[in-house]
Amino acid sequence: MKKITVFRGDGIGPEITDTVLDILNAAGAPLEYEIFNVGQKEYEEHGALIPADAYASFDQTKVLLKSPITTPIGKGFRSLNVTLRNRYDLYANIRPAKSNTAVKTMFHDVDLVTFRENTEDLYVGIEEQIDEDTVHAIKIITRKASTRIIRDAFEYARAHGRKKVTCVHKANILKMSDGMFLDIFNNMKLEYPEIESDSIIVDNVCMKLVMDPTQFDILVMPNLYGDIVSDLTSGLIGGLGLLPSSNLGTDYAMFEAVHGSAPDIAGMGIANPTALLWSACMMLEYLKEFDCAKKIRTAVDEVLKEAVYLTPDLGGTATTKEYKDAIIAHFNTFTASDK
Ligand code: NAI
C-alpha cells in the first residue's frame, strides 16, 4: 500500500474529495490516505491555512491529492496553491484536455496537453505601490525554470508519441522575458527533430483554439498564459468539471482539478467530481498503478457515454452521489479482458 496525503479544501472540495476517495476504494486502489482539512475554513476555525501536520504528511508521502481552496480576491492571504507549488518546487503543471464523445460541445476530437510553468512569471506575487494611482507587478522569467518546463514538454511528446509542441508567448511585446522563453524553445527543438514544433503569440492561439483545436497538440508556456489558455481548453471539452492536472517537481507531486471551490454550488450535492477523479487517475499512473487508473477511466467513459447520470454542469440532473454510484456499479461489469 502506498501512503498519500489528501487535502479536502473549501467549497465543493470536501464533497468531491470524499466522492473520489469512495471511488478509489471501490476500485481497489492500493492506497492509504492521510486526510486533512485545509484552506479558508480551516484558517477561520483553527488559525492555520495548512496545519503543520498536513505539511509534515506531504513532506513524508511526497504525493498529494488536493481539492480546491478559496482564495480571497484583491486582499487577504496569498494563494495556497501558489504557496504549495513554490514550497515543493512543483514546476510543471500539466493539464490534458481530451474530448469525451458523450459531452456535447462544438468539437469531438480535442486532444491537447498544456504544459504551464508553475513557479514564476507574475505569480511570484511581487507588487509595489508606486504612488496612490500606480502599482507595479513584477514578472519574473528565468532560464532555469523555462528550460525545465520546455524540456518536460518535449520529453512528454517523445514518450507519448505526440506529434507537435507549440510554444505560446508574447515575445513581440515582452522581448526580454518571453523573448528568452522563446529563444530557449527554439534552441531546444533542434534536439527533437522527429517532433514538429512551432510558436505562436498568446492572443492568436486563443483565437485559433476556438476555431479549430485539432491544429494543436502539446502547448508549452509561461505561468499566466498557461492558467488562462488551459481554462479555455476546458471549455472546448465541456467545462471546468472535466479538466484534471498534475503539478510535478523533482521530488514531489500534487494532483488537483483545475477548477476552483465553486462556492455557488457548494453543499448542494451536484458538483461534478470528474476533474478531481481524473487527477486521481493521473496520480495512479504516476504511482505506476496503471490497471487501477484504467479501470476508473473506463467506468467514467461508460457513464458519460450512457449520459443517464450526468451532473448539471454537463446538462444532466444527477447528483454527485448518483454519478458516483453509477461509476462504482460499472466496476462490477469490468472484466479481466478489459484490462
Ligand atoms: P470556479 O472554478 O470555482 O467556478 C467557476 C464556475 O464553474 C462556477 O459556476 C462553478 O459552479 C463551476 N464549476 C467549477 N467546478 C465545478 C465542478 N466540479 N462541478 C460543477 N461546476 C463547477 O472559479 P471561481 O468561482 O472563479 O473561483 C472560486 C474560488 O476558487 C476562488 O476563491 C478562487 O480563488 C478559487 N480557485 C481555486 C483553485 C484551486 O484551489 N486550485 C483554482 C481556481 C480558483
CSV table of C-alpha atoms and ligand atoms in Angstrom, one decimal:
chain,number,residue,atom,x,y,z
A,1,MET,CA,0.0,0.0,0.0
A,2,LYS,CA,1.3,3.4,-0.9
A,3,LYS,CA,0.5,6.2,1.5
A,4,ILE,CA,-0.7,9.6,0.1
A,5,THR,CA,-1.7,12.9,1.6
A,6,VAL,CA,-5.2,14.3,0.9
A,7,PHE,CA,-6.3,17.9,1.3
A,8,ARG,CA,-10.1,18.4,1.4
A,9,GLY,CA,-10.2,22.1,0.7
A,10,ASP,CA,-13.1,24.6,0.6
A,11,GLY,CA,-16.5,25.0,-1.1
A,12,ILE,CA,-17.2,21.8,-3.1
A,13,GLY,CA,-13.7,20.5,-2.1
A,14,PRO,CA,-14.8,18.2,0.8
A,15,GLU,CA,-17.8,16.7,-1.1
A,16,ILE,CA,-15.8,15.9,-4.3
A,17,THR,CA,-12.8,14.6,-2.3
A,18,ASP,CA,-15.0,12.2,-0.3
A,19,THR,CA,-16.6,11.1,-3.6
A,20,VAL,CA,-13.3,10.5,-5.2
A,21,LEU,CA,-11.9,8.5,-2.2
A,22,ASP,CA,-15.1,6.3,-2.3
A,23,ILE,CA,-14.5,5.6,-5.9
A,24,LEU,CA,-10.8,4.9,-5.4
A,25,ASN,CA,-11.6,2.5,-2.6
A,26,ALA,CA,-14.3,0.8,-4.6
A,27,ALA,CA,-11.8,0.4,-7.5
A,28,GLY,CA,-9.4,-1.3,-5.1
A,29,ALA,CA,-6.7,1.4,-5.4
A,30,PRO,CA,-3.8,0.2,-3.3
A,31,LEU,CA,-3.6,3.4,-1.3
A,32,GLU,CA,-3.7,4.6,2.3
A,33,TYR,CA,-4.8,8.1,3.0
A,34,GLU,CA,-3.7,10.8,5.4
A,35,ILE,CA,-6.6,13.3,5.1
A,36,PHE,CA,-6.5,16.9,6.2
A,37,ASN,CA,-8.9,19.9,6.2
A,38,VAL,CA,-7.1,22.9,4.7
A,39,GLY,CA,-8.0,26.3,3.4
A,40,GLN,CA,-10.1,29.3,4.3
A,41,LYS,CA,-12.5,27.4,6.6
A,42,GLU,CA,-9.6,25.7,8.4
A,43,TYR,CA,-8.0,29.1,8.9
A,44,GLU,CA,-11.1,30.6,10.3
A,45,GLU,CA,-11.7,27.6,12.7
A,46,HIS,CA,-8.1,26.7,13.7
A,47,GLY,CA,-5.9,29.6,12.7
A,48,ALA,CA,-3.8,27.9,10.0
A,49,LEU,CA,-4.5,27.6,6.3
A,50,ILE,CA,-2.5,24.4,6.1
A,51,PRO,CA,-1.9,22.8,9.6
A,52,ALA,CA,1.6,21.8,10.4
A,53,ASP,CA,0.8,18.1,10.4
A,54,ALA,CA,-0.7,18.4,6.9
A,55,TYR,CA,2.6,19.8,5.7
A,56,ALA,CA,4.5,17.1,7.6
A,57,SER,CA,2.4,14.4,5.9
A,58,PHE,CA,3.2,15.7,2.4
A,59,ASP,CA,6.8,16.1,3.3
A,60,GLN,CA,6.8,12.4,4.0
A,61,THR,CA,4.5,10.9,1.4
A,62,LYS,CA,5.6,13.2,-1.4
A,63,VAL,CA,2.3,12.6,-3.2
A,64,LEU,CA,-0.7,14.9,-2.6
A,65,LEU,CA,-4.3,14.7,-3.9
A,66,LYS,CA,-5.6,18.3,-3.4
A,67,SER,CA,-9.1,19.7,-3.8
A,68,PRO,CA,-9.7,23.4,-4.5
A,69,ILE,CA,-9.2,26.1,-2.0
A,70,THR,CA,-10.9,29.5,-1.8
A,71,THR,CA,-8.5,32.4,-2.2
A,72,PRO,CA,-9.7,35.9,-1.3
A,73,ILE,CA,-9.8,38.3,-4.3
A,74,GLY,CA,-7.9,41.6,-4.1
A,75,LYS,CA,-7.0,41.2,-0.4
A,76,GLY,CA,-6.2,38.6,2.3
A,77,PHE,CA,-3.8,35.7,2.2
A,78,ARG,CA,-1.6,34.6,-0.7
A,79,SER,CA,-3.0,31.8,-2.8
A,80,LEU,CA,-2.3,28.5,-1.1
A,81,ASN,CA,-1.9,26.9,-4.5
A,82,VAL,CA,1.0,29.2,-5.3
A,83,THR,CA,2.5,28.6,-1.8
A,84,LEU,CA,2.4,24.8,-2.3
A,85,ARG,CA,3.8,25.0,-5.8
A,86,ASN,CA,6.7,27.1,-4.6
A,87,ARG,CA,7.4,25.3,-1.3
A,88,TYR,CA,7.6,21.9,-3.1
A,89,ASP,CA,9.0,23.3,-6.4
A,90,LEU,CA,6.1,21.8,-8.4
A,91,TYR,CA,7.3,23.4,-11.5
A,92,ALA,CA,5.4,21.5,-14.2
A,93,ASN,CA,1.7,22.0,-14.4
A,94,ILE,CA,0.3,19.5,-16.9
A,95,ARG,CA,-3.3,19.9,-18.0
A,96,PRO,CA,-4.7,17.4,-20.5
A,97,ALA,CA,-8.0,18.4,-22.3
A,98,LYS,CA,-9.5,15.5,-24.2
A,99,SER,CA,-12.9,15.3,-25.8
A,100,ASN,CA,-15.4,12.8,-24.5
A,101,THR,CA,-17.9,11.9,-27.2
A,102,ALA,CA,-20.7,11.9,-24.6
A,103,VAL,CA,-20.3,15.5,-23.7
A,104,LYS,CA,-21.9,17.9,-26.2
A,105,THR,CA,-19.6,20.6,-27.4
A,106,MET,CA,-18.7,22.1,-30.8
A,107,PHE,CA,-15.7,19.8,-31.1
A,108,HIS,CA,-15.4,16.0,-30.8
A,109,ASP,CA,-11.7,15.4,-31.3
A,110,VAL,CA,-9.9,17.7,-29.0
A,111,ASP,CA,-6.7,16.2,-27.6
A,112,LEU,CA,-4.5,18.9,-26.1
A,113,VAL,CA,-2.0,19.0,-23.3
A,114,THR,CA,-1.0,22.3,-21.7
A,115,PHE,CA,2.4,22.5,-20.1
A,116,ARG,CA,2.3,25.5,-17.8
A,117,GLU,CA,5.4,26.8,-16.0
A,118,ASN,CA,4.2,26.8,-12.4
A,119,THR,CA,6.6,28.7,-10.2
A,120,GLU,CA,7.3,32.2,-11.6
A,121,ASP,CA,6.0,34.8,-14.0
A,122,LEU,CA,3.5,37.3,-12.4
A,123,TYR,CA,2.6,34.6,-9.9
A,124,VAL,CA,5.6,35.4,-7.8
A,125,GLY,CA,3.1,38.0,-6.4
A,126,ILE,CA,5.5,40.9,-6.1
A,127,GLU,CA,3.5,44.1,-6.3
A,128,GLU,CA,4.6,47.5,-5.4
A,129,GLN,CA,2.6,50.7,-4.8
A,130,ILE,CA,4.5,53.4,-6.6
A,131,ASP,CA,2.0,56.2,-5.8
A,132,GLU,CA,-1.7,56.4,-5.0
A,133,ASP,CA,-2.6,55.7,-8.6
A,134,THR,CA,0.2,53.5,-9.7
A,135,VAL,CA,1.0,49.8,-8.9
A,136,HIS,CA,3.8,47.7,-10.4
A,137,ALA,CA,3.6,43.9,-10.6
A,138,ILE,CA,6.8,42.1,-11.4
A,139,LYS,CA,7.0,39.3,-14.0
A,140,ILE,CA,10.0,37.0,-13.5
A,141,ILE,CA,11.2,34.6,-16.2
A,142,THR,CA,14.3,32.6,-15.5
A,143,ARG,CA,16.4,30.4,-17.8
A,144,LYS,CA,16.3,27.6,-15.3
A,145,ALA,CA,12.5,27.4,-14.9
A,146,SER,CA,11.9,28.0,-18.7
A,147,THR,CA,14.4,25.3,-19.7
A,148,ARG,CA,12.9,22.6,-17.4
A,149,ILE,CA,9.3,23.1,-18.5
A,150,ILE,CA,10.1,23.2,-22.2
A,151,ARG,CA,12.3,20.1,-21.7
A,152,ASP,CA,9.4,18.3,-20.0
A,153,ALA,CA,7.0,19.2,-22.8
A,154,PHE,CA,9.4,17.7,-25.5
A,155,GLU,CA,10.2,14.7,-23.4
A,156,TYR,CA,6.4,14.1,-22.8
A,157,ALA,CA,5.9,14.4,-26.6
A,158,ARG,CA,8.6,11.8,-27.3
A,159,ALA,CA,7.4,9.4,-24.6
A,160,HIS,CA,3.8,9.6,-25.6
A,161,GLY,CA,4.3,9.6,-29.4
A,162,ARG,CA,2.8,13.1,-29.7
A,163,LYS,CA,3.4,14.9,-33.0
A,164,LYS,CA,3.8,18.6,-32.2
A,165,VAL,CA,4.9,21.0,-29.5
A,166,THR,CA,3.9,24.7,-29.7
A,167,CYS,CA,5.4,27.5,-27.7
A,168,VAL,CA,2.9,30.1,-26.6
A,169,HIS,CA,4.4,33.6,-25.8
A,170,LYS,CA,4.1,37.4,-26.1
A,171,ALA,CA,7.6,38.0,-27.2
A,172,ASN,CA,6.6,40.7,-29.6
A,173,ILE,CA,5.9,42.9,-26.6
A,174,LEU,CA,7.8,41.3,-23.8
A,175,LYS,CA,11.0,41.0,-25.8
A,176,MET,CA,13.4,40.2,-22.9
A,177,SER,CA,11.3,37.9,-20.7
A,178,ASP,CA,9.1,36.0,-23.2
A,179,GLY,CA,11.9,36.5,-25.7
A,180,MET,CA,14.2,34.4,-23.6
A,181,PHE,CA,11.5,31.7,-23.1
A,182,LEU,CA,11.0,31.6,-26.9
A,183,ASP,CA,14.8,31.5,-27.6
A,184,ILE,CA,15.2,28.5,-25.2
A,185,PHE,CA,12.3,26.8,-27.0
A,186,ASN,CA,13.9,27.5,-30.5
A,187,ASN,CA,17.2,26.1,-29.4
A,188,MET,CA,15.8,23.0,-27.7
A,189,LYS,CA,13.6,22.0,-30.5
A,190,LEU,CA,16.7,21.2,-32.5
A,191,GLU,CA,17.3,18.2,-30.1
A,192,TYR,CA,13.9,16.8,-31.1
A,193,PRO,CA,13.9,16.7,-34.9
A,194,GLU,CA,11.2,14.0,-35.0
A,195,ILE,CA,8.7,16.3,-33.3
A,196,GLU,CA,7.1,19.1,-35.2
A,197,SER,CA,7.5,22.4,-33.4
A,198,ASP,CA,6.3,26.0,-33.8
A,199,SER,CA,5.5,29.1,-31.8
A,200,ILE,CA,2.5,31.4,-31.6
A,201,ILE,CA,1.6,34.6,-29.8
A,202,VAL,CA,-0.9,34.0,-26.9
A,203,ASP,CA,-3.8,36.1,-28.3
A,204,ASN,CA,-3.5,34.4,-31.6
A,205,VAL,CA,-3.5,30.9,-30.0
A,206,CYS,CA,-6.8,31.7,-28.2
A,207,MET,CA,-8.5,32.6,-31.5
A,208,LYS,CA,-7.1,29.5,-33.3
A,209,LEU,CA,-8.0,27.2,-30.4
A,210,VAL,CA,-11.7,28.1,-30.6
A,211,MET,CA,-11.7,28.0,-34.4
A,212,ASP,CA,-10.0,24.6,-34.7
A,213,PRO,CA,-8.3,23.0,-31.7
A,214,THR,CA,-7.2,20.0,-33.7
A,215,GLN,CA,-4.4,22.0,-35.2
A,216,PHE,CA,-2.6,21.9,-31.8
A,217,ASP,CA,-1.2,19.0,-29.8
A,218,ILE,CA,1.1,20.0,-26.9
A,219,LEU,CA,1.3,23.6,-25.8
A,220,VAL,CA,4.1,24.9,-23.5
A,221,MET,CA,4.0,28.4,-22.0
A,222,PRO,CA,4.8,30.7,-19.0
A,223,ASN,CA,2.6,30.6,-15.9
A,224,LEU,CA,-0.1,33.2,-16.6
A,225,TYR,CA,-0.8,32.2,-20.2
A,226,GLY,CA,-1.0,28.6,-19.1
A,227,ASP,CA,-3.6,29.4,-16.4
A,228,ILE,CA,-5.8,31.2,-18.9
A,229,VAL,CA,-5.3,29.1,-22.0
A,230,SER,CA,-5.9,25.8,-20.1
A,231,ASP,CA,-9.2,27.1,-18.8
A,232,LEU,CA,-10.1,27.9,-22.4
A,233,THR,CA,-9.2,24.3,-23.4
A,234,SER,CA,-11.6,23.1,-20.7
A,235,GLY,CA,-14.3,25.0,-22.4
A,236,LEU,CA,-13.6,23.0,-25.6
A,237,ILE,CA,-14.3,19.7,-23.9
A,238,GLY,CA,-17.3,20.6,-21.8
A,239,GLY,CA,-16.2,22.8,-18.9
A,240,LEU,CA,-14.1,23.0,-15.8
A,241,GLY,CA,-15.6,19.9,-14.3
A,242,LEU,CA,-13.6,17.8,-16.8
A,243,LEU,CA,-10.1,19.3,-16.6
A,244,PRO,CA,-7.6,17.4,-14.4
A,245,SER,CA,-4.0,18.4,-13.7
A,246,SER,CA,-0.7,17.2,-12.2
A,247,ASN,CA,1.8,19.5,-10.6
A,248,LEU,CA,5.2,17.8,-10.8
A,249,GLY,CA,8.5,18.6,-9.3
A,250,THR,CA,11.7,16.6,-9.0
A,251,ASP,CA,10.8,15.1,-5.6
A,252,TYR,CA,7.1,15.9,-5.0
A,253,ALA,CA,3.8,15.6,-7.0
A,254,MET,CA,0.5,17.2,-6.4
A,255,PHE,CA,-2.7,16.3,-8.3
A,256,GLU,CA,-5.7,18.6,-8.4
A,257,ALA,CA,-8.7,19.6,-10.5
A,258,VAL,CA,-8.1,22.8,-12.5
A,259,HIS,CA,-11.4,24.4,-11.2
A,260,GLY,CA,-11.9,26.3,-8.0
A,261,SER,CA,-14.0,25.8,-4.9
A,262,ALA,CA,-17.3,26.7,-6.8
A,263,PRO,CA,-18.9,28.5,-3.8
A,264,ASP,CA,-22.1,29.0,-5.9
A,265,ILE,CA,-22.9,25.2,-5.8
A,266,ALA,CA,-21.1,24.2,-2.6
A,267,GLY,CA,-23.2,21.9,-0.3
A,268,MET,CA,-25.8,21.3,-3.0
A,269,GLY,CA,-24.6,17.8,-3.8
A,270,ILE,CA,-24.4,18.5,-7.5
A,271,ALA,CA,-20.7,19.1,-8.1
A,272,ASN,CA,-19.0,17.2,-10.8
A,273,PRO,CA,-16.2,15.2,-9.3
A,274,THR,CA,-14.7,14.1,-12.7
A,275,ALA,CA,-11.8,16.6,-12.8
A,276,LEU,CA,-10.6,15.5,-9.4
A,277,LEU,CA,-11.2,11.9,-10.2
A,278,TRP,CA,-9.2,12.1,-13.4
A,279,SER,CA,-6.5,13.9,-11.4
A,280,ALA,CA,-6.5,10.9,-9.1
A,281,CYS,CA,-6.1,8.7,-12.2
A,282,MET,CA,-3.0,10.8,-13.2
A,283,MET,CA,-1.8,10.2,-9.7
A,284,LEU,CA,-2.3,6.4,-10.0
A,285,GLU,CA,-0.4,6.5,-13.3
A,286,TYR,CA,2.4,8.5,-11.6
A,287,LEU,CA,2.5,5.7,-9.0
A,288,LYS,CA,2.5,3.1,-11.8
A,289,GLU,CA,-0.9,1.7,-10.8
A,290,PHE,CA,-1.9,1.6,-14.5
A,291,ASP,CA,-4.6,-1.1,-14.2
A,292,CYS,CA,-6.5,0.7,-11.5
A,293,ALA,CA,-6.3,4.0,-13.3
A,294,LYS,CA,-7.6,2.3,-16.5
A,295,LYS,CA,-10.4,0.6,-14.5
A,296,ILE,CA,-11.6,4.0,-13.3
A,297,ARG,CA,-11.2,5.8,-16.6
A,298,THR,CA,-13.2,3.0,-18.4
A,299,ALA,CA,-16.0,3.3,-15.9
A,300,VAL,CA,-16.2,7.1,-16.2
A,301,ASP,CA,-16.2,6.9,-20.0
A,302,GLU,CA,-19.0,4.4,-19.9
A,303,VAL,CA,-21.1,6.5,-17.5
A,304,LEU,CA,-20.5,9.7,-19.6
A,305,LYS,CA,-21.3,7.8,-22.8
A,306,GLU,CA,-24.6,6.5,-21.4
A,307,ALA,CA,-25.5,10.1,-20.4
A,308,VAL,CA,-28.1,8.9,-17.8
A,309,TYR,CA,-26.3,10.2,-14.7
A,310,LEU,CA,-24.7,13.5,-15.7
A,311,THR,CA,-24.3,16.3,-13.3
A,312,PRO,CA,-26.0,19.7,-14.1
A,313,ASP,CA,-22.8,21.3,-15.5
A,314,LEU,CA,-22.9,18.6,-18.2
A,315,GLY,CA,-26.6,19.2,-18.9
A,316,GLY,CA,-27.9,16.4,-16.7
A,317,THR,CA,-29.8,16.3,-13.4
A,318,ALA,CA,-27.9,13.7,-11.5
A,319,THR,CA,-26.5,14.4,-8.0
A,320,THR,CA,-22.8,13.8,-7.3
A,321,LYS,CA,-23.8,10.7,-5.4
A,322,GLU,CA,-25.9,9.2,-8.3
A,323,TYR,CA,-23.0,9.8,-10.6
A,324,LYS,CA,-20.6,8.2,-8.2
A,325,ASP,CA,-22.9,5.2,-7.7
A,326,ALA,CA,-23.1,4.7,-11.5
A,327,ILE,CA,-19.3,4.7,-11.8
A,328,ILE,CA,-18.9,2.2,-9.0
A,329,ALA,CA,-21.7,0.0,-10.5
A,330,HIS,CA,-19.6,-0.2,-13.6
A,331,PHE,CA,-16.6,-1.7,-11.8
A,332,ASN,CA,-18.7,-4.9,-11.3
A,333,THR,CA,-19.1,-5.2,-15.1
A,334,PHE,CA,-15.4,-4.6,-15.7
A,335,THR,CA,-13.8,-7.9,-16.7
A,336,ALA,CA,-10.3,-9.1,-16.8
A,337,SER,CA,-10.4,-8.8,-20.6
A,338,ASP,CA,-10.9,-5.1,-20.3
A,339,LYS,CA,-7.5,-4.8,-18.7
B,1,NAI,P1,-14.6,28.1,-10.0
B,1,NAI,O1,-13.8,27.2,-10.9
B,1,NAI,O2,-14.7,27.7,-8.6
B,1,NAI,O3,-16.1,28.1,-10.6
B,1,NAI,C1,-16.3,28.7,-11.9
B,1,NAI,C2,-17.7,28.1,-12.4
B,1,NAI,O4,-17.6,26.7,-12.7
B,1,NAI,C3,-18.8,28.2,-11.3
B,1,NAI,O5,-20.0,28.5,-11.9
B,1,NAI,C4,-18.8,26.8,-10.7
B,1,NAI,O6,-20.0,26.4,-10.2
B,1,NAI,C5,-18.4,26.0,-11.9
B,1,NAI,N1,-17.7,24.8,-11.5
B,1,NAI,C6,-16.4,24.7,-11.2
B,1,NAI,N2,-16.1,23.4,-10.8
B,1,NAI,C7,-17.2,22.7,-11.0
B,1,NAI,C8,-17.5,21.3,-10.7
B,1,NAI,N3,-16.6,20.4,-10.3
B,1,NAI,N4,-18.7,20.9,-11.0
B,1,NAI,C9,-19.7,21.7,-11.4
B,1,NAI,N5,-19.5,23.1,-11.7
B,1,NAI,C10,-18.2,23.5,-11.4
B,1,NAI,O7,-14.0,29.5,-10.2
B,1,NAI,P2,-14.3,30.8,-9.3
B,1,NAI,O8,-15.7,30.9,-9.0
B,1,NAI,O9,-13.7,31.9,-10.1
B,1,NAI,O10,-13.4,30.7,-8.0
B,1,NAI,C11,-14.0,30.3,-6.8
B,1,NAI,C12,-12.8,30.2,-5.8
B,1,NAI,O11,-11.9,29.1,-6.1
B,1,NAI,C13,-11.9,31.5,-5.7
B,1,NAI,O12,-11.7,31.7,-4.3
B,1,NAI,C14,-10.7,31.1,-6.4
B,1,NAI,O13,-9.5,31.8,-6.0
B,1,NAI,C15,-10.6,29.6,-6.1
B,1,NAI,N6,-9.8,28.8,-7.0
B,1,NAI,C16,-9.1,27.8,-6.5
B,1,NAI,C17,-8.4,27.0,-7.3
B,1,NAI,C18,-7.6,25.9,-6.7
B,1,NAI,O14,-7.7,25.7,-5.5
B,1,NAI,N7,-6.9,25.1,-7.5
B,1,NAI,C19,-8.3,27.1,-8.8
B,1,NAI,C20,-9.2,28.2,-9.2
B,1,NAI,C21,-9.9,29.0,-8.4
